[in-house]
């Protein structure tokens, strides 16, 4: 990925379009969340998201993303040790799994990008704590998305919290600016040094996405050449919102 990508500030009218992209994306994820239960296949979840996005006049943003081969689905569905980029298919979710679902929607040329992680039925105390810490890390990161803060403040806040809880963050995958492209500048890592990095400005839109691992910061790419899993097989979680930086503070765009 080319992180020399430009940082593109959005006007209020562009932010309104991005809010609609985020809303459609959130509706798709809400429908997927309601369908998650033991026995459902990840391909069935993908179909649900596709239908909701199309019904509202959006387009799936992930479909066709270049990689080893063009990304083949609307969602990424990553189960247990899978961290991100899991390809939907015949896998059936089981009681006790934790599943991370990431979705992107294009509406009138702008992208909304968001992810949730949820347990399937009863999950272990460790899995519960992992999910709680990952959501709290997202909140902590969002809180930093204000004019005058820097990218390093965001990463440092997330890192000190997550590592303080005894979990790990990948350094290989990061948050990012988002707009007409799903990946714009700045790159927003989930680690950093306070006071360092690019200054945040009103009009920036950031996809902030803690990716938390129980046992290691190392990851591996599976044989399908897309799915990223923890290197040690330990549980992982990933949550994300697309957030506008405004003079009045952070505004989450990927909500219903
Ligand atoms: Mg995403
Ligand atoms: Mg993203």
Coordinates of C-alpha atoms and ligand atoms in Angstrom, one line a residue:
X1 CA 0.0 0.0 0.0
X2 CA 1.3 3.5 -0.9
X3 CA 1.1 5.6 2.3
X4 CA 2.4 8.6 0.5
X5 CA -1.3 8.9 -0.4
X6 CA -2.7 12.4 -0.1
X7 CA -4.7 13.6 2.9
X8 CA -7.9 15.0 1.4
X9 CA -10.1 17.2 3.6
X10 CA -13.8 16.9 3.2
X11 CA -16.3 19.7 2.9
X12 CA -19.5 19.7 5.0
X13 CA -21.5 18.6 1.9
X14 CA -19.1 15.7 1.3
X15 CA -19.3 14.8 5.0
X16 CA -23.1 14.5 4.5
X17 CA -22.6 12.0 1.7
X18 CA -20.1 10.1 3.8
X19 CA -22.6 10.0 6.6
X20 CA -25.1 8.3 4.3
X21 CA -22.4 5.8 3.1
X22 CA -21.8 5.1 6.8
X23 CA -25.4 4.8 7.6
X24 CA -26.0 2.2 4.8
X25 CA -22.9 0.3 5.9
X26 CA -24.2 0.3 9.5
X27 CA -27.6 -1.1 8.4
X28 CA -25.8 -3.9 6.5
X29 CA -23.7 -4.7 9.5
X30 CA -26.8 -4.6 11.8
X31 CA -28.6 -7.1 9.6
X32 CA -25.6 -9.4 9.6
X33 CA -25.3 -9.2 13.4
X34 CA -28.9 -10.2 13.7
X35 CA -28.3 -13.2 11.5
X36 CA -25.3 -14.5 13.5
X37 CA -26.1 -17.8 15.2
X38 CA -24.7 -21.3 15.4
X39 CA -25.1 -23.0 12.0
X40 CA -25.2 -19.9 9.8
X41 CA -22.5 -19.9 7.0
X42 CA -20.3 -16.9 6.5
X43 CA -21.4 -16.9 2.8
X44 CA -25.0 -16.4 4.1
X45 CA -23.9 -13.4 6.1
X46 CA -22.2 -12.0 3.0
X47 CA -25.4 -12.3 0.9
X48 CA -27.3 -10.4 3.6
X49 CA -24.9 -7.5 3.6
X50 CA -24.9 -7.4 -0.2
X51 CA -28.7 -7.2 -0.3
X52 CA -28.9 -4.4 2.3
X53 CA -26.3 -2.3 0.6
X54 CA -27.9 -2.6 -2.9
X55 CA -31.4 -2.0 -1.5
X56 CA -30.2 1.4 -0.2
X57 CA -28.4 2.4 -3.4
X58 CA -24.9 1.6 -2.3
X59 CA -22.2 -0.6 -3.7
X60 CA -20.0 -3.0 -1.8
X61 CA -16.5 -1.4 -1.4
X62 CA -14.5 -4.6 -0.8
X63 CA -15.7 -6.5 -3.9
X64 CA -12.8 -6.5 -6.4
X65 CA -10.2 -4.9 -4.2
X66 CA -6.8 -5.9 -5.7
X67 CA -4.7 -8.4 -4.0
X68 CA -3.3 -11.8 -4.9
X69 CA -6.6 -12.0 -6.7
X70 CA -9.5 -9.5 -6.6
X71 CA -11.4 -9.7 -3.3
X72 CA -14.4 -11.9 -4.0
X73 CA -17.0 -10.8 -1.4
X74 CA -18.9 -7.9 0.2
X75 CA -17.8 -8.7 3.7
X76 CA -14.7 -10.0 5.4
X77 CA -15.7 -12.5 8.1
X78 CA -12.8 -13.5 10.4
X79 CA -13.4 -16.3 13.0
X80 CA -11.5 -16.9 16.2
X81 CA -7.8 -16.7 15.4
X82 CA -8.5 -15.0 12.1
X83 CA -7.9 -11.3 12.6
X84 CA -9.0 -9.6 9.3
X85 CA -9.8 -10.3 5.6
X86 CA -11.5 -13.7 6.1
X87 CA -13.3 -14.7 2.9
X88 CA -16.9 -15.7 3.4
X89 CA -17.7 -19.3 2.3
X90 CA -19.1 -22.6 3.5
X91 CA -17.8 -22.3 7.1
X92 CA -20.6 -22.6 9.6
X93 CA -20.4 -20.6 12.8
X94 CA -20.4 -22.6 16.0
X95 CA -21.4 -21.9 19.6
X96 CA -18.4 -20.3 21.3
X97 CA -16.8 -18.8 18.2
X98 CA -16.0 -15.1 18.1
X99 CA -16.5 -13.5 14.7
X100 CA -15.3 -10.2 13.3
X101 CA -17.2 -8.8 10.4
X102 CA -15.9 -5.9 8.3
X103 CA -17.8 -4.1 5.6
X104 CA -17.4 -1.2 3.2
X105 CA -20.0 0.7 1.3
X106 CA -19.6 3.2 -1.6
X107 CA -22.4 5.7 -1.8
X108 CA -22.3 8.5 -4.4
X109 CA -18.6 7.9 -4.7
X110 CA -17.7 8.0 -1.0
X111 CA -16.8 5.1 1.3
X112 CA -18.0 4.1 4.7
X113 CA -15.9 1.4 6.5
X114 CA -16.8 -0.3 9.7
X115 CA -16.4 -3.6 11.6
X116 CA -17.8 -5.4 14.7
X117 CA -16.8 -8.4 16.7
X118 CA -19.4 -10.6 18.4
X119 CA -19.6 -13.9 20.2
X120 CA -21.7 -16.8 18.8
X121 CA -23.8 -18.0 21.7
X122 CA -21.9 -18.6 24.9
X123 CA -18.2 -17.6 24.7
X124 CA -15.3 -18.0 27.1
X125 CA -14.4 -15.4 29.7
X126 CA -11.2 -14.7 27.8
X127 CA -13.1 -14.2 24.6
X128 CA -15.5 -11.8 26.4
X129 CA -12.7 -9.8 27.8
X130 CA -10.9 -9.6 24.4
X131 CA -14.0 -8.2 22.8
X132 CA -14.6 -5.7 25.6
X133 CA -11.0 -4.5 25.5
X134 CA -11.1 -4.1 21.7
X135 CA -14.3 -2.0 21.8
X136 CA -12.8 0.1 24.6
X137 CA -9.7 0.6 22.5
X138 CA -11.9 1.9 19.7
X139 CA -13.6 4.4 22.0
X140 CA -10.2 5.5 23.3
X141 CA -9.0 6.0 19.8
X142 CA -12.1 7.9 18.6
X143 CA -11.7 10.2 21.6
X144 CA -8.3 11.4 20.3
X145 CA -9.7 12.3 16.8
X146 CA -9.7 16.1 17.4
X147 CA -8.0 19.0 15.7
X148 CA -4.7 19.7 17.5
X149 CA -4.1 16.0 18.3
X150 CA -1.6 14.0 16.2
X151 CA -1.7 10.6 14.7
X152 CA 0.8 9.4 17.3
X153 CA -1.6 10.5 20.1
X154 CA -4.2 8.2 18.7
X155 CA -1.9 5.2 18.4
X156 CA -0.3 5.8 21.8
X157 CA -3.7 5.9 23.5
X158 CA -4.8 2.7 22.0
X159 CA -1.5 0.9 22.5
X160 CA -1.0 1.9 26.2
X161 CA -4.6 0.7 27.0
X162 CA -4.5 -2.6 25.1
X163 CA -1.0 -3.5 26.2
X164 CA -1.9 -2.6 29.8
X165 CA -4.7 -5.2 29.5
X166 CA -2.1 -7.8 28.6
X167 CA -3.1 -8.1 24.9
X168 CA -1.2 -7.4 21.7
X169 CA -1.8 -5.2 18.6
X170 CA -0.6 -5.9 15.1
X171 CA 1.8 -3.4 13.6
X172 CA 1.3 -4.8 10.1
X173 CA -2.3 -3.5 9.5
X174 CA -3.5 0.0 10.4
X175 CA -6.3 2.5 10.3
X176 CA -6.4 5.0 7.5
X177 CA -7.9 8.1 6.0
X178 CA -11.1 7.4 4.0
X179 CA -13.0 9.3 1.4
X180 CA -13.5 8.6 -2.3
X181 CA -10.9 6.0 -1.8
X182 CA -11.0 3.4 0.9
X183 CA -7.4 4.1 1.7
X184 CA -6.3 7.7 1.9
X185 CA -3.7 9.4 4.1
X186 CA -3.0 9.5 6.9
X187 CA -2.1 6.0 7.9
X188 CA -3.3 5.6 11.5
X189 CA -1.4 2.8 13.3
X190 CA -2.7 1.3 16.6
X191 CA 0.6 2.2 18.2
X192 CA 2.7 5.4 18.4
X193 CA 4.4 8.1 20.4
X194 CA 2.3 11.0 21.9
X195 CA 2.9 14.3 20.2
X196 CA 4.4 12.7 17.1
X197 CA 3.1 12.2 13.6
X198 CA 0.7 14.1 11.3
X199 CA -1.5 16.7 13.0
X200 CA -5.2 16.0 12.8
X201 CA -7.4 18.7 11.2
X202 CA -11.1 19.4 10.8
X203 CA -12.3 17.8 7.6
X204 CA -10.2 14.7 7.9
X205 CA -12.1 11.4 7.9
X206 CA -10.4 8.5 9.6
X207 CA -11.2 4.8 9.7
X208 CA -10.0 3.8 13.1
X209 CA -9.7 0.1 13.7
X210 CA -8.0 -1.6 16.7
X211 CA -6.9 -5.2 15.8
X212 CA -6.2 -7.0 19.1
X213 CA -4.6 -10.4 19.6
X214 CA -4.5 -12.5 22.8
X215 CA -1.1 -14.1 22.5
X216 CA 1.2 -12.3 20.0
X217 CA 1.6 -9.3 17.7
X218 CA 2.6 -11.6 14.9
X219 CA 0.3 -12.6 12.1
X220 CA 0.3 -14.9 9.1
X221 CA -1.6 -15.0 5.8
X222 CA -3.5 -18.2 5.2
X223 CA -3.4 -20.3 2.1
X224 CA -6.3 -18.4 0.5
X225 CA -3.9 -15.4 0.3
X226 CA -6.3 -13.0 1.9
X227 CA -7.1 -14.2 5.5
X228 CA -4.8 -12.8 8.1
X229 CA -4.7 -14.9 11.4
X230 CA -2.7 -14.7 14.6
X231 CA 0.7 -16.5 14.1
X232 CA 0.2 -18.5 17.3
X233 CA -3.5 -19.5 16.8
X234 CA -4.7 -17.3 19.7
X235 CA -8.0 -15.5 19.6
X236 CA -8.3 -12.1 17.9
X237 CA -10.8 -9.2 17.6
X238 CA -11.2 -6.3 15.2
X239 CA -13.7 -3.3 15.4
X240 CA -13.8 -0.2 13.3
X241 CA -15.6 3.1 12.7
X242 CA -15.3 5.8 10.1
X243 CA -15.0 9.0 12.0
X244 CA -15.0 12.7 10.9
X245 CA -12.6 15.0 12.7
X246 CA -14.5 18.3 13.3
X247 CA -14.0 21.5 15.4
X248 CA -16.7 20.1 17.7
X249 CA -14.9 16.8 18.2
X250 CA -15.1 13.3 16.6
X251 CA -18.3 12.4 14.7
X252 CA -18.8 8.7 14.1
X253 CA -20.2 8.3 10.5
X254 CA -20.8 4.6 10.5
X255 CA -23.9 4.4 12.6
X256 CA -27.6 3.7 11.6
Ligands
LIG1 MG1 -12.8 -2.1 7.4
LIG2 MG1 -10.5 0.1 7.3

